[in-house]
PDB file of C-alpha atoms in Angstrom:
ATOM      1  CA  UNK A 355       1.661   9.071  -7.571  1.00  0.00           C
ATOM      2  CA  UNK A 356       3.609   6.075  -8.815  1.00  0.00           C
ATOM      3  CA  UNK A 357       3.717   5.203 -12.484  1.00  0.00           C
ATOM      4  CA  UNK A 358       0.681   3.231 -13.650  1.00  0.00           C
ATOM      5  CA  UNK A 359       1.426  -0.440 -13.049  1.00  0.00           C
ATOM      6  CA  UNK A 360       0.051  -3.308 -15.041  1.00  0.00           C
ATOM      7  CA  UNK A 361      -3.569  -3.449 -13.908  1.00  0.00           C
ATOM      8  CA  UNK A 362      -4.168  -5.873 -11.089  1.00  0.00           C
ATOM      9  CA  UNK A 363      -7.409  -7.125 -12.638  1.00  0.00           C
ATOM     10  CA  UNK A 364      -7.820  -6.913 -16.440  1.00  0.00           C
ATOM     11  CA  UNK A 365     -11.596  -7.465 -16.508  1.00  0.00           C
ATOM     12  CA  UNK A 366     -14.527  -7.543 -14.116  1.00  0.00           C
ATOM     13  CA  UNK A 367     -13.308  -8.109 -10.576  1.00  0.00           C
ATOM     14  CA  UNK A 368     -14.555 -10.878  -8.311  1.00  0.00           C
ATOM     15  CA  UNK A 369     -15.540  -9.905  -4.769  1.00  0.00           C
ATOM     16  CA  UNK A 370     -12.076 -10.897  -3.512  1.00  0.00           C
ATOM     17  CA  UNK A 371     -10.331  -9.059  -6.343  1.00  0.00           C
ATOM     18  CA  UNK A 372     -12.498  -5.989  -5.777  1.00  0.00           C
ATOM     19  CA  UNK A 373     -11.559  -5.947  -2.098  1.00  0.00           C
ATOM     20  CA  UNK A 374      -7.868  -6.165  -3.082  1.00  0.00           C
ATOM     21  CA  UNK A 375      -8.249  -3.297  -5.582  1.00  0.00           C
ATOM     22  CA  UNK A 376      -9.990  -1.102  -3.011  1.00  0.00           C
ATOM     23  CA  UNK A 377      -7.359  -1.920  -0.381  1.00  0.00           C
ATOM     24  CA  UNK A 378      -4.572  -1.029  -2.828  1.00  0.00           C
ATOM     25  CA  UNK A 379      -6.342   2.229  -3.706  1.00  0.00           C
ATOM     26  CA  UNK A 380      -6.660   3.057  -0.012  1.00  0.00           C
ATOM     27  CA  UNK A 381      -2.943   2.378   0.526  1.00  0.00           C
ATOM     28  CA  UNK A 382      -2.032   4.734  -2.331  1.00  0.00           C
ATOM     29  CA  UNK A 383      -4.074   7.525  -0.780  1.00  0.00           C
ATOM     30  CA  UNK A 384      -2.642   6.873   2.670  1.00  0.00           C
ATOM     31  CA  UNK A 385       0.927   6.820   1.313  1.00  0.00           C
ATOM     32  CA  UNK A 386       0.297  10.122  -0.482  1.00  0.00           C
ATOM     33  CA  UNK A 387      -1.363  11.698   2.573  1.00  0.00           C
ATOM     34  CA  UNK A 388      -4.684  12.223   0.798  1.00  0.00           C
ATOM     35  CA  UNK A 389      -7.892  12.921   2.688  1.00  0.00           C
ATOM     36  CA  UNK A 390     -10.207  10.749   0.583  1.00  0.00           C
ATOM     37  CA  UNK A 391     -10.622   6.970   0.421  1.00  0.00           C
ATOM     38  CA  UNK A 392      -8.272   6.099  -2.407  1.00  0.00           C
ATOM     39  CA  UNK A 393      -6.825   6.341  -5.919  1.00  0.00           C
ATOM     40  CA  UNK A 394      -7.446   3.957  -8.797  1.00  0.00           C
ATOM     41  CA  UNK A 395      -5.803   3.709 -12.184  1.00  0.00           C
ATOM     42  CA  UNK A 396      -8.271   3.660 -15.077  1.00  0.00           C
ATOM     43  CA  UNK A 397      -8.030  -0.108 -15.656  1.00  0.00           C
ATOM     44  CA  UNK A 398      -8.656  -0.777 -11.966  1.00  0.00           C
ATOM     45  CA  UNK A 399     -11.652   1.554 -11.918  1.00  0.00           C
ATOM     46  CA  UNK A 400     -13.072  -0.212 -14.970  1.00  0.00           C
ATOM     47  CA  UNK A 401     -12.694  -3.591 -13.251  1.00  0.00           C
ATOM     48  CA  UNK A 402     -14.723  -2.362 -10.275  1.00  0.00           C
ATOM     49  CA  UNK A 403     -17.374  -0.817 -12.518  1.00  0.00           C
ATOM     50  CA  UNK A 404     -17.656  -3.940 -14.673  1.00  0.00           C
ATOM     51  CA  UNK A 405     -18.128  -6.019 -11.521  1.00  0.00           C
ATOM     52  CA  UNK A 406     -20.871  -3.692 -10.278  1.00  0.00           C
ATOM     53  CA  UNK A 407     -18.870  -2.830  -7.147  1.00  0.00           C
ATOM     54  CA  UNK A 408     -18.688   0.935  -7.731  1.00  0.00           C
ATOM     55  CA  UNK A 409     -20.489   3.766  -9.470  1.00  0.00           C
ATOM     56  CA  UNK A 410     -18.555   6.020 -11.813  1.00  0.00           C
ATOM     57  CA  UNK A 411     -19.360   9.714 -11.542  1.00  0.00           C
ATOM     58  CA  UNK A 412     -17.943  12.026 -14.204  1.00  0.00           C
ATOM     59  CA  UNK A 413     -17.337  15.445 -12.638  1.00  0.00           C
ATOM     60  CA  UNK A 414     -16.381  17.271 -15.860  1.00  0.00           C
ATOM     61  CA  UNK A 415     -18.555  19.895 -17.480  1.00  0.00           C
ATOM     62  CA  UNK A 416     -21.485  19.023 -19.722  1.00  0.00           C
ATOM     63  CA  UNK A 417     -19.485  20.355 -22.672  1.00  0.00           C
ATOM     64  CA  UNK A 418     -16.467  18.144 -21.950  1.00  0.00           C
ATOM     65  CA  UNK A 419     -18.650  15.052 -21.774  1.00  0.00           C
ATOM     66  CA  UNK A 420     -20.424  15.928 -24.994  1.00  0.00           C
ATOM     67  CA  UNK A 421     -17.475  16.993 -27.128  1.00  0.00           C
ATOM     68  CA  UNK A 422     -14.585  14.961 -25.687  1.00  0.00           C
ATOM     69  CA  UNK A 423     -16.502  11.791 -24.791  1.00  0.00           C
ATOM     70  CA  UNK A 424     -17.645   9.907 -21.726  1.00  0.00           C
ATOM     71  CA  UNK A 425     -17.810   6.441 -20.215  1.00  0.00           C
ATOM     72  CA  UNK A 426     -21.049   4.628 -21.126  1.00  0.00           C
ATOM     73  CA  UNK A 427     -23.324   4.276 -18.117  1.00  0.00           C
ATOM     74  CA  UNK A 428     -21.421   6.830 -16.061  1.00  0.00           C
ATOM     75  CA  UNK A 429     -23.321   9.271 -13.901  1.00  0.00           C
ATOM     76  CA  UNK A 430     -22.739  12.990 -14.290  1.00  0.00           C
ATOM     77  CA  UNK A 431     -22.399  15.548 -11.517  1.00  0.00           C
ATOM     78  CA  UNK A 432     -20.410  18.586 -12.612  1.00  0.00           C
ATOM     79  CA  UNK A 433     -17.856  19.781 -10.056  1.00  0.00           C
ATOM     80  CA  UNK A 434     -17.606  23.084 -11.910  1.00  0.00           C
ATOM     81  CA  UNK A 435     -19.546  24.610 -14.777  1.00  0.00           C
ATOM     82  CA  UNK A 436     -19.427  27.318 -17.416  1.00  0.00           C
ATOM     83  CA  UNK A 437     -16.436  28.919 -19.060  1.00  0.00           C
ATOM     84  CA  UNK A 438     -15.378  30.405 -15.718  1.00  0.00           C
ATOM     85  CA  UNK A 439     -15.498  26.914 -14.156  1.00  0.00           C
ATOM     86  CA  UNK A 440     -17.498  28.062 -11.165  1.00  0.00           C
ATOM     87  CA  UNK A 441     -17.944  25.439  -8.468  1.00  0.00           C
ATOM     88  CA  UNK A 442     -21.327  23.731  -8.532  1.00  0.00           C
ATOM     89  CA  UNK A 443     -23.015  24.691  -5.225  1.00  0.00           C
ATOM     90  CA  UNK A 444     -25.273  21.610  -5.492  1.00  0.00           C
ATOM     91  CA  UNK A 445     -22.416  19.164  -6.101  1.00  0.00           C
ATOM     92  CA  UNK A 446     -22.580  17.289  -2.786  1.00  0.00           C
ATOM     93  CA  UNK A 447     -26.366  16.995  -2.775  1.00  0.00           C
ATOM     94  CA  UNK A 448     -26.424  15.822  -6.414  1.00  0.00           C
ATOM     95  CA  UNK A 449     -23.599  13.347  -5.761  1.00  0.00           C
ATOM     96  CA  UNK A 450     -25.427  11.840  -2.806  1.00  0.00           C
ATOM     97  CA  UNK A 451     -28.695  11.547  -4.732  1.00  0.00           C
ATOM     98  CA  UNK A 452     -27.249  10.150  -7.966  1.00  0.00           C
ATOM     99  CA  UNK A 453     -24.592   7.836  -6.496  1.00  0.00           C
ATOM    100  CA  UNK A 454     -26.805   6.137  -3.934  1.00  0.00           C
ATOM    101  CA  UNK A 455     -25.809   7.766  -0.668  1.00  0.00           C
ATOM    102  CA  UNK A 456     -22.747   8.708   1.327  1.00  0.00           C
ATOM    103  CA  UNK A 457     -21.663   5.107   1.969  1.00  0.00           C
ATOM    104  CA  UNK A 458     -21.708   3.974  -1.682  1.00  0.00           C
ATOM    105  CA  UNK A 459     -18.431   3.138  -3.418  1.00  0.00           C
ATOM    106  CA  UNK A 460     -18.035   6.140  -5.714  1.00  0.00           C
ATOM    107  CA  UNK A 461     -15.323   6.559  -8.326  1.00  0.00           C
ATOM    108  CA  UNK A 462     -14.820  10.115  -9.587  1.00  0.00           C
ATOM    109  CA  UNK A 463     -13.428  10.919 -13.036  1.00  0.00           C
ATOM    110  CA  UNK A 464     -12.401  14.217 -14.651  1.00  0.00           C
ATOM    111  CA  UNK A 465     -10.046  15.189 -17.483  1.00  0.00           C
ATOM    112  CA  UNK A 466      -6.731  14.552 -15.707  1.00  0.00           C
ATOM    113  CA  UNK A 467      -7.556  13.485 -12.148  1.00  0.00           C
ATOM    114  CA  UNK A 468      -7.101  16.896 -10.534  1.00  0.00           C
ATOM    115  CA  UNK A 469     -10.681  18.198 -10.366  1.00  0.00           C
ATOM    116  CA  UNK A 470     -11.935  14.770  -9.338  1.00  0.00           C
ATOM    117  CA  UNK A 471      -9.363  14.762  -6.518  1.00  0.00           C
ATOM    118  CA  UNK A 472     -10.689  18.128  -5.302  1.00  0.00           C
ATOM    119  CA  UNK A 473     -14.245  16.785  -5.557  1.00  0.00           C
ATOM    120  CA  UNK A 474     -13.242  13.648  -3.616  1.00  0.00           C
ATOM    121  CA  UNK A 475     -11.756  15.798  -0.846  1.00  0.00           C
ATOM    122  CA  UNK A 476     -14.939  17.883  -0.607  1.00  0.00           C
ATOM    123  CA  UNK A 477     -17.137  14.777  -0.583  1.00  0.00           C
ATOM    124  CA  UNK A 478     -15.054  13.178   2.162  1.00  0.00           C
ATOM    125  CA  UNK A 479     -15.261  16.334   4.290  1.00  0.00           C
ATOM    126  CA  UNK A 480     -19.056  16.182   3.800  1.00  0.00           C
ATOM    127  CA  UNK A 481     -19.233  12.627   5.188  1.00  0.00           C
ATOM    128  CA  UNK A 482     -18.879  10.412   2.112  1.00  0.00           C
ATOM    129  CA  UNK A 483     -16.913   7.377   3.253  1.00  0.00           C
ATOM    130  CA  UNK A 484     -15.858   5.590   0.038  1.00  0.00           C
ATOM    131  CA  UNK A 485     -14.926   8.141  -2.602  1.00  0.00           C
ATOM    132  CA  UNK A 486     -12.093   7.176  -4.946  1.00  0.00           C
ATOM    133  CA  UNK A 487     -10.319   9.248  -7.589  1.00  0.00           C
ATOM    134  CA  UNK A 488      -9.345   7.955 -11.036  1.00  0.00           C
ATOM    135  CA  UNK A 489      -5.683   8.812 -11.545  1.00  0.00           C
ATOM    136  CA  UNK A 490      -4.822  10.053 -15.047  1.00  0.00           C
ATOM    137  CA  UNK A 491      -8.477  10.997 -15.645  1.00  0.00           C
ATOM    138  CA  UNK A 492     -10.279  10.611 -18.938  1.00  0.00           C
ATOM    139  CA  UNK A 493      -7.673  12.291 -21.164  1.00  0.00           C
ATOM    140  CA  UNK A 494      -4.426  11.792 -19.238  1.00  0.00           C
ATOM    141  CA  UNK A 495      -1.506  14.114 -18.666  1.00  0.00           C
ATOM    142  CA  UNK A 496      -0.028  16.640 -21.079  1.00  0.00           C
ATOM    143  CA  UNK A 497       2.617  15.351 -23.493  1.00  0.00           C
ATOM    144  CA  UNK A 498       5.686  17.229 -24.785  1.00  0.00           C
ATOM    145  CA  UNK A 499       3.487  19.271 -27.158  1.00  0.00           C
ATOM    146  CA  UNK A 500       1.071  20.188 -24.332  1.00  0.00           C
ATOM    147  CA  UNK A 501      -1.632  17.886 -25.719  1.00  0.00           C
ATOM    148  CA  UNK A 502      -3.652  15.255 -23.914  1.00  0.00           C
ATOM    149  CA  UNK A 503      -4.518  11.739 -25.019  1.00  0.00           C
ATOM    150  CA  UNK A 504      -1.137  10.063 -25.419  1.00  0.00           C
ATOM    151  CA  UNK A 505       0.073   9.975 -21.801  1.00  0.00           C
ATOM    152  CA  UNK A 506      -2.285   7.899 -19.720  1.00  0.00           C
ATOM    153  CA  UNK A 507      -5.986   8.356 -19.193  1.00  0.00           C
ATOM    154  CA  UNK A 508      -9.143   6.336 -19.687  1.00  0.00           C
ATOM    155  CA  UNK A 509      -9.168   6.671 -23.479  1.00  0.00           C
ATOM    156  CA  UNK A 510      -5.430   6.014 -23.830  1.00  0.00           C
ATOM    157  CA  UNK A 511      -5.896   2.645 -22.106  1.00  0.00           C
ATOM    158  CA  UNK A 512      -8.653   1.806 -24.612  1.00  0.00           C
ATOM    159  CA  UNK A 513     -11.329   1.427 -21.972  1.00  0.00           C
ATOM    160  CA  UNK A 514     -14.975   1.782 -23.049  1.00  0.00           C
ATOM    161  CA  UNK A 515     -16.026   5.304 -23.972  1.00  0.00           C
ATOM    162  CA  UNK A 516     -18.300   7.024 -26.438  1.00  0.00           C
ATOM    163  CA  UNK A 517     -18.804  10.439 -27.931  1.00  0.00           C
ATOM    164  CA  UNK A 518     -22.089  12.203 -28.683  1.00  0.00           C
TER     165      UNK A 518
END
């Protein structure tokens, strides 16, 4: 994916701005040959959420949400669970029920954007039409010391989050 640009929309998106963000996200996915609707940078995802255009679904484990933090108002449907990170066999059914159906605009978030990408692929194969992945995830990529939090991610961009 390209380096995170300056966000297109710094706050809540208007209907026109939201359509532009979604179109840009779709282009990114198409350019990268991805099977799901699109890819959003954290600031872009926040703009869509703040405008009420999309629903954010955190696919991390319960423990990650509790101890690392989560986005206020986000929905939770674990893609994997437990220390073995076993795939949640109810993921697609839970996603459909919590996010409002297969045609809802759904933005998936995980730690780094990798698990949420896998979840977006599975959802698309199951008939979800508007599933987007948050690039960089909640914690971002690893830095030179193999730590997260300083190289991209929802928290790094100072977007709203809280910790239990």
